[in-house]
Amino acid sequence: MAILAVAGLLAPFLAEGGEASQEDFYQLVSIPAPEGAVMEVSAIELLPGKKLAVADRRGDIYVVENAYGVPDQEPKFTLFASGLHEPLGLAWKDGWLYATQRPELTRMKDEDGDGRADIFETVNDQWSIKGDYHEYAWGSRHDKDGNIWVALCLTGSSSSQDPYRGWCVRITPEGEMIPTASGLRSPGGIGFDRKGEVFYTDNQGLWNGSSSLKHLKPGSFQGNPNGNIWFDLASPAWERPPDPPFTDDGSRIATERENIPNFVPPAVVLPHGKLGQSPTGIACVEADGKFGPFDGQLMVGEQTFSEVQRIFLEEVNGVYQGAAFPFLKGFKSGNIAVRFDDEAGVLFVGGSDRGWGARGGQRFNLERVDFTGQTPFEIQEMRARPDGFELVFTAPVDPKTAGDPASYGMEAWTYLYRKAYGSPEVDQATPKITGATVAEDGKSVRLVIEGLVKGHVHQLTANGVRSAKGLPVWHPVAYYTLNEIPGS
Amino acid sequence: MTRLSTLPLLAVALTVCLPGQVRAAADEAPAVVAPENLAELIAKAKSPGQKAFLTYCATCHQPNGKGVPGAFPPLAKSPWIKGDPERLIRMILNGLQGEIMVLDKPFNAQMPPQGQIMSDAEIATALTYVRSSWGNKEDAVDEKRVAELRKDASKRAEYWDAEELLALYPLPLPDDWPLRQVNYRFYKGSFKKLPDFDKMEPDAAGHLPGGKLTVDLGHAKDEYGVVLVAKLILPAENDYNFAMASDDGARLFVDGNLLIENDGIHPADHLLERRIVLPAGEHDLRVEYFEYKGHEQLFVGLKGKDIGRVDLTDWVFNVGKAKQVYPPIPLTATDGEAVIYRNFIEGANPRGIGVGYPGGVNQCWDADILNVAMIWRGDFMDASRHWNGRGQGFQPPMGDHVLKPAEGYPLAVLESNDTPWPAVKMAKLETAKDGAKATYEYLERDSAYRFKGYQLKGSERIPEFRYTYGDLEVFDRLEPAGGTTPGLSRALSIQGTKAPGDGILYLRAAAGESIQPVEGGFQVGKSFKVVADWPMALIRSVGKDRQELLVPISLAEGGAKLEFAYQWTD
């Protein structure tokens, strides 16, 4: 681990035109599991004293010390609890460790001080399970009001055979359950943006043309109607949304938003196959630049491709939308949990490929991502404008290439919104980039575009852009989901 | 954030002891490529087909086509790859679910549809690559066939069910398949015993081109008879073991000799076997069968030194019991501490909490009904079902002498001695799923109860479960009874003065086929005794053949404590 401390010094500075490699910017450091343990990481939480709590799919929770790569300090694992039912969320608050496990939200405490939990208090168990492996319950950390949000997968990821499958519920500090949103399919993680709004990832499948990051606005409908059958039981403060059309050909989300008042469209589509296949955990970066210039952005885990994607979010006309960028790759198993340490500026990532394949190749992983201090030349932000987009790069751009519309490319498409599994990309369009103006700050570029399509994913490529130092963009592609076009 | 002292501060050794866990098996998995390698392999792919395979298929089925045992089936030499490629194309376009057998190993994980992400060309070339790699020698797949099937695929919202797909595209038989010229004669009739078919006129007759024996001929579901005849080719003179199971009656003949007979109406619940010596070469095989009503099932199998086991019928007896493919992961109480296993435990509702105590007694406490669901002796639980693949299904206790001492909810307020014990109710919702009608049944939990968790007590870390019942707070703790007779003692502590409802508060301490007061307690059926001193206990009959043991509880002193034990008597 000692290497890390000096990694920034050792990293070679990129020569002009040299090929960027991930190790120059971010280093993936494995934290090996205790010998003999099958630590299929399913949730990670930070504990006081620079320790981690790590849950795994077998139901164990470890406390990990020395996970930050301080020289001469090996990671130490203490088994804090065991026997839980596939926990998929951890949260630390006021001396209690909260775990969202399949049947319930539990909080734990070590009362006798032997390092192991002895009190397991059920905070709430009012959602149903019937014995299907797909009945996953993904739990958030506490929101600003002390609630834990739980995203409940559909039965078999397709129907809703017992109460609240396909719903998000909130568990209050008093232990009451509040049905909060319907229309979920198969979540893979849940977390907050920098304002404390709650988002989850939902996987491609029935009524989901592609995987995406979705905004869990209370009272919202997220697109899959199968869980709406519990409205009478849930009796929330809002009306059951009308059903979308059950036709083979399907509709479009942009169309059905007009018919279904509470329909909140996916904030950021992660185009299936192009940017992973199974999005998972969500972590917001807030590190005063200690993790590169990505404060306020979301890191989203990706199980199949063993990656982490980067998300820029903005709110336009009251609707969340934004851009997804490829970011980190080469993790050693199927990433499930991500947790960012704001203070240290490091990202913890863990997962497992059990039952769901992953490119990583190892059965499970726990890894830490360290920033080397060298900032990659990237598209840092991408904002919608009435007639195009505004890009902010992480470093001053070469005005000639960045100011040339020919350095960019754009394609747009959407997906069928229908009951069948997934969707091809449809309604392809080729918006035309007619102008590219570098701003005075030397880092921002205003793109003027003809033919933006509301509701479409807009794929921007920036292959021709160079930094002022002559470097190409490390990841010259972005996928912006244009739910709303801002007014001028 | 609060003080750190609530968290373990003492560093332990790098390798921790894992109570209750067997060191399983991270390294049992087959060699798979390291992460960089799969990306590298994709970059270096030698053909579009290999590239498509590595990109879309290899994360699960592995670059070497060998799959992952217990999770993802192998493609190398798999019969599923052979023959008509439509089986594969349809499965890729729409996905597949349900248990399948591949090279004698069961698999059961949904394969998600890939049709929306793979183009026709990618599916065709990937399949061509798979069908010509790792020993597979099948024809190339034409892109046009994919394009044609894609037209159907978009109309299908559901995954293919394995049985449904195999009915359309049966797996090809192996090259050394021992049956030839399989023919049938079909007879209508309400038979309750096998008739003399040779004296009757068949209502239909034909050839079975699939080469396997079956009694599901599509002519009728009930009230029929079938005679199946075929040539059986044996490779060598040997001892052959024939086996048959049927629902309803059947007879098996070889060369005109009756080998096995199981006449009359009955389920296919056991196997009849017969061993004989047969010479090499061709033999006449004949099966007579009738179906009265209900299930129609016939299994005929053959075992021999030179041919191994061959299932001659499309239905295979007891395939369900051959499911266990994972090496067991037995969980055991170690270091004198109880071990807990929360998962789907067969015999309990989905919120089962297994507890294995030191000393070889166990229980499953059911947090859906706030009561002990089962107790058993010997080994605790095998975690291999849930800790492999996606962990599907309910797992029964690993040990023996499984008892369900107390059923349903533990407490109730009864208005009179005749008020029945409240039942565990199922709620039903009739609704529409994807626009089609569906009915869902689910456990409707009694809202008077709320589960509150458990605390691990003492050096043995024995869980004491806690719940509320109305305004009452209840603590329920079972632990090994000690003494020479195996059993579990149970302490139920109730705090509060007001039970929900008007009447007398009772504990249902036991239920069984019969309950008799005996010295020191109550005998329940033959299998266990409730050890207790309860002169006020009420023994009631429930229906014709069940009884229950109810104990009245007084809350006059601000609560109550009940201490008793379940003791095995067999």
Short mmCIF file of C-alpha atoms in Angstrom, two decimals, chain A residues 149-154 160 163-170 178-187 200 202 207-208 214-232 234-244 260-265 417:
data_model
loop_
_atom_site.label_atom_id
_atom_site.label_comp_id
_atom_site.label_asym_id
_atom_site.label_seq_id
_atom_site.Cartn_x
_atom_site.Cartn_y
_atom_site.Cartn_z
CA TRP A 149 -35.02 4.90 1.68
CA VAL A 150 -35.51 1.34 0.52
CA ALA A 151 -35.84 0.38 -3.15
CA LEU A 152 -37.67 -2.93 -3.56
CA CYS A 153 -37.14 -5.07 -6.65
CA LEU A 154 -40.10 -6.68 -8.39
CA SER A 160 -45.29 -7.54 -8.19
CA PRO A 163 -46.92 -5.75 -1.30
CA TYR A 164 -44.54 -3.03 -2.30
CA ARG A 165 -42.45 -4.98 -4.77
CA GLY A 166 -41.56 -2.32 -7.32
CA TRP A 167 -41.85 0.52 -4.80
CA CYS A 168 -39.53 2.77 -2.93
CA VAL A 169 -40.46 3.19 0.71
CA ARG A 170 -39.02 5.48 3.37
CA ILE A 178 -43.98 5.56 4.08
CA PRO A 179 -44.65 4.35 0.53
CA THR A 180 -42.80 6.97 -1.49
CA ALA A 181 -42.66 6.11 -5.19
CA SER A 182 -43.87 3.35 -7.50
CA GLY A 183 -42.76 2.10 -10.90
CA LEU A 184 -39.41 0.57 -9.96
CA ARG A 185 -38.22 -2.57 -11.74
CA SER A 186 -34.87 -3.98 -10.67
CA PRO A 187 -32.81 -1.51 -8.67
CA TYR A 200 -31.50 4.91 -7.69
CA ASP A 202 -32.72 0.68 -12.46
CA TRP A 207 -40.60 -1.17 -19.30
CA ASN A 208 -36.95 -0.15 -19.13
CA LYS A 214 -33.60 7.73 -11.77
CA HIS A 215 -34.73 10.47 -9.43
CA LEU A 216 -36.88 9.18 -6.54
CA LYS A 217 -39.09 12.19 -6.15
CA PRO A 218 -41.73 11.43 -3.51
CA GLY A 219 -45.01 10.67 -5.25
CA SER A 220 -43.34 9.80 -8.51
CA PHE A 221 -43.98 6.98 -10.95
CA GLN A 222 -40.75 5.52 -12.32
CA GLY A 223 -42.10 3.73 -15.38
CA ASN A 224 -42.86 0.06 -14.61
CA PRO A 225 -46.60 -0.17 -13.89
CA ASN A 226 -46.57 -3.67 -12.38
CA GLY A 227 -46.20 -2.51 -8.77
CA ASN A 228 -49.03 0.00 -9.06
CA ILE A 229 -51.48 -2.70 -7.98
CA TRP A 230 -50.67 -1.85 -4.34
CA PHE A 231 -52.05 1.68 -4.39
CA ASP A 232 -55.13 0.72 -2.39
CA ALA A 234 -50.37 1.83 0.27
CA SER A 235 -52.99 4.60 0.16
CA PRO A 236 -50.39 7.29 -0.44
CA ALA A 237 -51.18 10.96 -0.72
CA TRP A 238 -51.26 10.84 -4.49
CA GLU A 239 -53.40 9.11 -7.12
CA ARG A 240 -52.58 5.86 -8.81
CA PRO A 241 -51.08 6.78 -12.18
CA PRO A 242 -52.96 5.65 -15.27
CA ASP A 243 -51.48 2.60 -16.97
CA PRO A 244 -49.19 3.12 -19.94
CA ILE A 260 -49.07 10.16 -16.76
CA PRO A 261 -48.78 13.17 -14.49
CA ASN A 262 -46.42 11.69 -11.89
CA PHE A 263 -44.07 10.05 -14.39
CA VAL A 264 -40.53 11.18 -13.61
CA PRO A 265 -38.36 10.25 -16.58
CA TYR A 417 -41.33 2.39 -23.65
#
